[in-house]
Amino acid sequence: MIVVGAGSAGCVLAARLSQTPDRQVLLLETGPDYPQRHLLPPEIADGTTVAGSHDWGYRSMPGKGGRMVPLPRGRLVGGSSAVNGTFALRGFPEDYDEWAYAGNDDWSFADVLPMFRALETTLTTATSRGTETPARFRSAGICLRR
Ligand SMILES: Cc1cc2nc3c(=O)[nH]c(=O)nc-3n(C[C@H](O)[C@H](O)[C@H](O)COP(=O)(O)OP(=O)(O)OC[C@H]3O[C@@H](n4cnc5c(N)ncnc54)[C@H](O)[C@@H]3O)c2cc1C
């Protein structure tokens, strides 16, 4: 299987797909990879800045008065999550329940809540909501900072 783009979605998808032992997964990324924390350029390591050096340089279509606004997108392993503002929000519970009601099993708020809790638990910061990462998510590389 080939996953194109090692961003937020591609990395998780490739990790989950490669859990099946006899499946080969190729993850393609056009930007650079910094496999260890000490190799990260300072502006990537700094979660408070948008790293222009690893941006695709997209801009919006001209709007009123011809004004175009930057549309930053990350271009490296980690994708936009490697350059983003590093805050996370849960969606509204009723939205997830609506998806489940529409036929998407496993997407009810009760089903996705353990995922949120896993993401909200880090090595250094036990958030008020975070708990121990459930084993079935730990092996999927969901809690990357553990
Ligand atoms: C500046 C900024 C701040 C943000 N702040 C937050 C935040 O605080 N909280 C939050 O939840 N979200 C935030 N976001 C949004 C969040 O980062 C994105 O929604 C999310 O990362 C998108 O994931 P994705 O997998 O769809 O795409 P991306 O993570 O962008 O991954 C796409 C990957 O595909 C690669 N790629 C593209 N084309 C090709 C090709 N042809 N061949 C190979 N590789 C290719 C790219 O280089 C990139 O690595 C922010 C985004 C930005 C840009």
PDB file of C-alpha atoms and ligand atoms in Angstrom:
ATOM      1  CA  MET A   1       0.000   0.000   0.000  1.00  0.00           C
ATOM      2  CA  ILE A   2       1.227   3.518  -0.739  1.00  0.00           C
ATOM      3  CA  VAL A   3       0.370   6.508   1.419  1.00  0.00           C
ATOM      4  CA  VAL A   4       1.265   9.849  -0.175  1.00  0.00           C
ATOM      5  CA  GLY A   5       2.052  12.648   2.276  1.00  0.00           C
ATOM      6  CA  ALA A   6       3.539  12.069   5.739  1.00  0.00           C
ATOM      7  CA  GLY A   7       1.428  14.700   7.446  1.00  0.00           C
ATOM      8  CA  SER A   8      -1.023  14.398  10.330  1.00  0.00           C
ATOM      9  CA  ALA A   9      -3.283  11.970   8.518  1.00  0.00           C
ATOM     10  CA  GLY A  10      -0.660  10.111   6.452  1.00  0.00           C
ATOM     11  CA  CYS A  11       1.585   9.231   9.414  1.00  0.00           C
ATOM     12  CA  VAL A  12      -1.262   7.807  11.475  1.00  0.00           C
ATOM     13  CA  LEU A  13      -2.697   5.994   8.466  1.00  0.00           C
ATOM     14  CA  ALA A  14       0.666   4.418   7.605  1.00  0.00           C
ATOM     15  CA  ALA A  15       1.259   3.439  11.253  1.00  0.00           C
ATOM     16  CA  ARG A  16      -2.141   1.798  11.535  1.00  0.00           C
ATOM     17  CA  LEU A  17      -1.889   0.031   8.158  1.00  0.00           C
ATOM     18  CA  SER A  18       1.559  -1.350   8.944  1.00  0.00           C
ATOM     19  CA  GLN A  19       0.270  -3.059  12.086  1.00  0.00           C
ATOM     20  CA  THR A  20      -0.757  -5.949   9.866  1.00  0.00           C
ATOM     21  CA  PRO A  21       2.519  -7.950   9.739  1.00  0.00           C
ATOM     22  CA  ASP A  22       2.268  -9.228   6.165  1.00  0.00           C
ATOM     23  CA  ARG A  23       1.339  -5.845   4.713  1.00  0.00           C
ATOM     24  CA  GLN A  24       4.004  -3.603   3.185  1.00  0.00           C
ATOM     25  CA  VAL A  25       3.402   0.120   3.455  1.00  0.00           C
ATOM     26  CA  LEU A  26       5.325   2.834   1.609  1.00  0.00           C
ATOM     27  CA  LEU A  27       4.942   6.334   3.064  1.00  0.00           C
ATOM     28  CA  LEU A  28       6.006   9.021   0.582  1.00  0.00           C
ATOM     29  CA  GLU A  29       6.804  12.581   1.641  1.00  0.00           C
ATOM     30  CA  THR A  30       8.228  15.308  -0.547  1.00  0.00           C
ATOM     31  CA  GLY A  31       9.612  17.401   2.336  1.00  0.00           C
ATOM     32  CA  PRO A  32      12.554  16.555   4.646  1.00  0.00           C
ATOM     33  CA  ASP A  33      12.495  14.163   7.587  1.00  0.00           C
ATOM     34  CA  TYR A  34      14.030  14.946  10.971  1.00  0.00           C
ATOM     35  CA  PRO A  35      13.799  11.583  12.704  1.00  0.00           C
ATOM     36  CA  GLN A  36      15.269  12.734  16.008  1.00  0.00           C
ATOM     37  CA  ARG A  37      14.363  15.716  18.132  1.00  0.00           C
ATOM     38  CA  HIS A  38      17.910  17.127  18.179  1.00  0.00           C
ATOM     39  CA  LEU A  39      17.938  17.228  14.359  1.00  0.00           C
ATOM     40  CA  LEU A  40      14.908  19.531  14.195  1.00  0.00           C
ATOM     41  CA  PRO A  41      15.670  23.038  12.910  1.00  0.00           C
ATOM     42  CA  PRO A  42      15.025  25.517  15.762  1.00  0.00           C
ATOM     43  CA  GLU A  43      11.982  27.062  14.095  1.00  0.00           C
ATOM     44  CA  ILE A  44      10.372  23.628  13.753  1.00  0.00           C
ATOM     45  CA  ALA A  45      11.188  22.686  17.334  1.00  0.00           C
ATOM     46  CA  ASP A  46       9.624  25.946  18.517  1.00  0.00           C
ATOM     47  CA  GLY A  47       5.904  25.234  18.681  1.00  0.00           C
ATOM     48  CA  THR A  48       5.030  28.906  18.971  1.00  0.00           C
ATOM     49  CA  THR A  49       6.144  29.960  15.484  1.00  0.00           C
ATOM     50  CA  VAL A  50       5.024  29.133  11.940  1.00  0.00           C
ATOM     51  CA  ALA A  51       8.076  27.759  10.150  1.00  0.00           C
ATOM     52  CA  GLY A  52       8.197  29.592   6.829  1.00  0.00           C
ATOM     53  CA  SER A  53      11.175  27.571   5.620  1.00  0.00           C
ATOM     54  CA  HIS A  54       9.016  24.415   5.466  1.00  0.00           C
ATOM     55  CA  ASP A  55       5.927  25.968   3.915  1.00  0.00           C
ATOM     56  CA  TRP A  56       4.391  25.273   0.518  1.00  0.00           C
ATOM     57  CA  GLY A  57       3.894  29.014  -0.033  1.00  0.00           C
ATOM     58  CA  TYR A  58       0.232  28.812  -0.973  1.00  0.00           C
ATOM     59  CA  ARG A  59      -1.829  31.959  -1.132  1.00  0.00           C
ATOM     60  CA  SER A  60      -5.553  32.464  -1.482  1.00  0.00           C
ATOM     61  CA  MET A  61      -7.247  33.574  -4.673  1.00  0.00           C
ATOM     62  CA  PRO A  62      -7.443  37.391  -4.889  1.00  0.00           C
ATOM     63  CA  GLY A  63     -10.325  38.698  -2.787  1.00  0.00           C
ATOM     64  CA  LYS A  64     -11.710  42.183  -2.355  1.00  0.00           C
ATOM     65  CA  GLY A  65      -9.218  44.739  -3.709  1.00  0.00           C
ATOM     66  CA  GLY A  66      -7.083  41.920  -5.084  1.00  0.00           C
ATOM     67  CA  ARG A  67      -5.872  40.993  -1.610  1.00  0.00           C
ATOM     68  CA  MET A  68      -4.343  37.516  -1.289  1.00  0.00           C
ATOM     69  CA  VAL A  69      -3.742  35.961   2.115  1.00  0.00           C
ATOM     70  CA  PRO A  70      -1.107  33.315   2.940  1.00  0.00           C
ATOM     71  CA  LEU A  71      -2.394  29.762   3.419  1.00  0.00           C
ATOM     72  CA  PRO A  72       0.414  28.052   5.357  1.00  0.00           C
ATOM     73  CA  ARG A  73       0.836  24.278   4.876  1.00  0.00           C
ATOM     74  CA  GLY A  74       3.739  22.234   6.241  1.00  0.00           C
ATOM     75  CA  ARG A  75       6.165  20.534   3.855  1.00  0.00           C
ATOM     76  CA  LEU A  76       8.073  17.924   5.889  1.00  0.00           C
ATOM     77  CA  VAL A  77       7.451  14.686   7.721  1.00  0.00           C
ATOM     78  CA  GLY A  78       4.772  15.670  10.210  1.00  0.00           C
ATOM     79  CA  GLY A  79       3.120  17.952   7.657  1.00  0.00           C
ATOM     80  CA  SER A  80       1.186  20.942   8.943  1.00  0.00           C
ATOM     81  CA  SER A  81       1.143  19.444  12.441  1.00  0.00           C
ATOM     82  CA  ALA A  82       4.924  20.024  12.529  1.00  0.00           C
ATOM     83  CA  VAL A  83       4.464  23.769  11.963  1.00  0.00           C
ATOM     84  CA  ASN A  84       1.096  24.406  13.531  1.00  0.00           C
ATOM     85  CA  GLY A  85      -0.042  26.242  16.626  1.00  0.00           C
ATOM     86  CA  THR A  86      -0.098  23.090  18.786  1.00  0.00           C
ATOM     87  CA  PHE A  87      -3.502  23.429  20.383  1.00  0.00           C
ATOM     88  CA  ALA A  88      -6.166  20.782  20.174  1.00  0.00           C
ATOM     89  CA  LEU A  89      -9.902  20.908  20.677  1.00  0.00           C
ATOM     90  CA  ARG A  90     -12.421  18.145  20.981  1.00  0.00           C
ATOM     91  CA  GLY A  91     -15.390  18.420  18.675  1.00  0.00           C
ATOM     92  CA  PHE A  92     -18.958  18.639  19.956  1.00  0.00           C
ATOM     93  CA  PRO A  93     -20.137  15.249  21.306  1.00  0.00           C
ATOM     94  CA  GLU A  94     -23.427  15.500  19.434  1.00  0.00           C
ATOM     95  CA  ASP A  95     -21.581  15.817  16.097  1.00  0.00           C
ATOM     96  CA  TYR A  96     -19.836  12.467  16.645  1.00  0.00           C
ATOM     97  CA  ASP A  97     -23.082  10.860  17.747  1.00  0.00           C
ATOM     98  CA  GLU A  98     -24.723  12.159  14.588  1.00  0.00           C
ATOM     99  CA  TRP A  99     -22.006  10.520  12.449  1.00  0.00           C
ATOM    100  CA  ALA A 100     -22.574   7.220  14.263  1.00  0.00           C
ATOM    101  CA  TYR A 101     -26.319   7.581  13.804  1.00  0.00           C
ATOM    102  CA  ALA A 102     -25.723   8.098  10.069  1.00  0.00           C
ATOM    103  CA  GLY A 103     -24.107   4.649   9.911  1.00  0.00           C
ATOM    104  CA  ASN A 104     -20.461   5.302  10.818  1.00  0.00           C
ATOM    105  CA  ASP A 105     -19.940   2.693  13.498  1.00  0.00           C
ATOM    106  CA  ASP A 106     -17.153   3.473  16.005  1.00  0.00           C
ATOM    107  CA  TRP A 107     -17.566   7.245  15.562  1.00  0.00           C
ATOM    108  CA  SER A 108     -19.932   7.950  18.479  1.00  0.00           C
ATOM    109  CA  PHE A 109     -18.520  10.284  21.118  1.00  0.00           C
ATOM    110  CA  ALA A 110     -18.215   7.359  23.539  1.00  0.00           C
ATOM    111  CA  ASP A 111     -16.111   5.523  20.948  1.00  0.00           C
ATOM    112  CA  VAL A 112     -13.745   8.396  20.149  1.00  0.00           C
ATOM    113  CA  LEU A 113     -13.365   9.594  23.749  1.00  0.00           C
ATOM    114  CA  PRO A 114     -10.509   7.146  24.549  1.00  0.00           C
ATOM    115  CA  MET A 115      -8.641   8.560  21.527  1.00  0.00           C
ATOM    116  CA  PHE A 116      -8.992  12.103  22.831  1.00  0.00           C
ATOM    117  CA  ARG A 117      -7.833  10.968  26.265  1.00  0.00           C
ATOM    118  CA  ALA A 118      -4.797   9.261  24.708  1.00  0.00           C
ATOM    119  CA  LEU A 119      -3.904  12.417  22.788  1.00  0.00           C
ATOM    120  CA  GLU A 120      -4.340  14.560  25.872  1.00  0.00           C
ATOM    121  CA  THR A 121      -1.860  12.527  27.896  1.00  0.00           C
ATOM    122  CA  THR A 122       1.805  13.423  27.457  1.00  0.00           C
ATOM    123  CA  LEU A 123       4.986  12.335  29.157  1.00  0.00           C
ATOM    124  CA  THR A 124       5.467  15.585  30.980  1.00  0.00           C
ATOM    125  CA  THR A 125       1.950  16.921  31.359  1.00  0.00           C
ATOM    126  CA  ALA A 126      -0.939  14.924  32.695  1.00  0.00           C
ATOM    127  CA  THR A 127      -3.779  17.165  31.601  1.00  0.00           C
ATOM    128  CA  SER A 128      -6.954  17.312  33.582  1.00  0.00           C
ATOM    129  CA  ARG A 129      -8.559  15.110  30.956  1.00  0.00           C
ATOM    130  CA  GLY A 130      -5.639  12.855  29.975  1.00  0.00           C
ATOM    131  CA  THR A 131      -5.359   9.332  31.261  1.00  0.00           C
ATOM    132  CA  GLU A 132      -3.059   6.428  30.554  1.00  0.00           C
ATOM    133  CA  THR A 133      -3.017   5.595  26.865  1.00  0.00           C
ATOM    134  CA  PRO A 134      -5.090   2.464  26.245  1.00  0.00           C
ATOM    135  CA  ALA A 135      -2.859  -0.378  24.995  1.00  0.00           C
ATOM    136  CA  ARG A 136      -4.685  -0.723  21.695  1.00  0.00           C
ATOM    137  CA  PHE A 137      -3.841   2.913  20.841  1.00  0.00           C
ATOM    138  CA  ARG A 138      -0.318   2.835  22.260  1.00  0.00           C
ATOM    139  CA  SER A 139       0.809   0.298  19.686  1.00  0.00           C
ATOM    140  CA  ALA A 140      -0.707   2.416  16.928  1.00  0.00           C
ATOM    141  CA  GLY A 141       1.614   5.310  17.709  1.00  0.00           C
ATOM    142  CA  ILE A 142      -1.302   7.503  18.687  1.00  0.00           C
ATOM    143  CA  CYS A 143       0.380   9.019  21.732  1.00  0.00           C
ATOM    144  CA  LEU A 144       3.535  10.237  20.038  1.00  0.00           C
ATOM    145  CA  ARG A 145       5.017  12.068  22.985  1.00  0.00           C
ATOM    146  CA  ARG A 146       5.024   9.046  25.316  1.00  0.00           C
TER     147      ARG A 146
HETATM  148  C1  LIG B   1       0.141  27.483  10.694  1.00  0.00           C
HETATM  149  C2  LIG B   1      -0.861  26.425  11.087  1.00  0.00           C
HETATM  150  C3  LIG B   1      -1.362  26.400  12.382  1.00  0.00           C
HETATM  151  C4  LIG B   1      -2.264  25.400  12.750  1.00  0.00           C
HETATM  152  N1  LIG B   1      -2.647  25.305  14.073  1.00  0.00           N
HETATM  153  C5  LIG B   1      -3.387  24.229  14.461  1.00  0.00           C
HETATM  154  C6  LIG B   1      -3.634  23.975  15.822  1.00  0.00           C
HETATM  155  O1  LIG B   1      -3.148  24.683  16.704  1.00  0.00           O
HETATM  156  N2  LIG B   1      -4.425  22.925  16.149  1.00  0.00           N
HETATM  157  C7  LIG B   1      -4.935  22.092  15.211  1.00  0.00           C
HETATM  158  O2  LIG B   1      -5.630  21.150  15.565  1.00  0.00           O
HETATM  159  N3  LIG B   1      -4.686  22.290  13.911  1.00  0.00           N
HETATM  160  C8  LIG B   1      -3.916  23.315  13.531  1.00  0.00           C
HETATM  161  N4  LIG B   1      -3.621  23.473  12.191  1.00  0.00           N
HETATM  162  C9  LIG B   1      -4.256  22.573  11.225  1.00  0.00           C
HETATM  163  C10 LIG B   1      -3.606  21.199  11.206  1.00  0.00           C
HETATM  164  O3  LIG B   1      -2.188  21.286  11.337  1.00  0.00           O
HETATM  165  C11 LIG B   1      -3.977  20.548   9.855  1.00  0.00           C
HETATM  166  O4  LIG B   1      -5.393  20.556   9.740  1.00  0.00           O
HETATM  167  C12 LIG B   1      -3.518  19.129   9.734  1.00  0.00           C
HETATM  168  O5  LIG B   1      -2.135  19.028  10.021  1.00  0.00           O
HETATM  169  C13 LIG B   1      -3.825  18.633   8.319  1.00  0.00           C
HETATM  170  O6  LIG B   1      -3.398  17.286   8.232  1.00  0.00           O
HETATM  171  P1  LIG B   1      -3.287  16.590   6.819  1.00  0.00           P
HETATM  172  O7  LIG B   1      -2.722  15.220   7.067  1.00  0.00           O
HETATM  173  O8  LIG B   1      -4.583  16.697   6.105  1.00  0.00           O
HETATM  174  O9  LIG B   1      -2.258  17.472   5.977  1.00  0.00           O
HETATM  175  P2  LIG B   1      -0.756  17.845   6.328  1.00  0.00           P
HETATM  176  O10 LIG B   1      -0.426  17.612   7.764  1.00  0.00           O
HETATM  177  O11 LIG B   1      -0.557  19.225   5.789  1.00  0.00           O
HETATM  178  O12 LIG B   1       0.087  16.771   5.503  1.00  0.00           O
HETATM  179  C14 LIG B   1       0.178  16.755   4.116  1.00  0.00           C
HETATM  180  C15 LIG B   1       1.585  16.234   3.778  1.00  0.00           C
HETATM  181  O13 LIG B   1       1.606  15.813   2.414  1.00  0.00           O
HETATM  182  C16 LIG B   1       2.827  16.226   1.832  1.00  0.00           C
HETATM  183  N5  LIG B   1       2.615  16.263   0.392  1.00  0.00           N
HETATM  184  C17 LIG B   1       1.781  17.082  -0.292  1.00  0.00           C
HETATM  185  N6  LIG B   1       1.822  16.790  -1.595  1.00  0.00           N
HETATM  186  C18 LIG B   1       2.692  15.742  -1.728  1.00  0.00           C
HETATM  187  C19 LIG B   1       3.144  14.992  -2.853  1.00  0.00           C
HETATM  188  N7  LIG B   1       2.703  15.231  -4.108  1.00  0.00           N
HETATM  189  N8  LIG B   1       4.034  13.984  -2.629  1.00  0.00           N
HETATM  190  C20 LIG B   1       4.479  13.718  -1.363  1.00  0.00           C
HETATM  191  N9  LIG B   1       4.079  14.420  -0.272  1.00  0.00           N
HETATM  192  C21 LIG B   1       3.191  15.416  -0.464  1.00  0.00           C
HETATM  193  C22 LIG B   1       3.105  17.577   2.480  1.00  0.00           C
HETATM  194  O14 LIG B   1       4.456  17.950   2.363  1.00  0.00           O
HETATM  195  C23 LIG B   1       2.673  17.296   3.919  1.00  0.00           C
HETATM  196  O15 LIG B   1       3.738  16.801   4.702  1.00  0.00           O
HETATM  197  C24 LIG B   1      -2.722  24.455  11.782  1.00  0.00           C
HETATM  198  C25 LIG B   1      -2.208  24.496  10.475  1.00  0.00           C
HETATM  199  C26 LIG B   1      -1.271  25.450  10.129  1.00  0.00           C
HETATM  200  C27 LIG B   1      -0.678  25.431   8.726  1.00  0.00           C
END
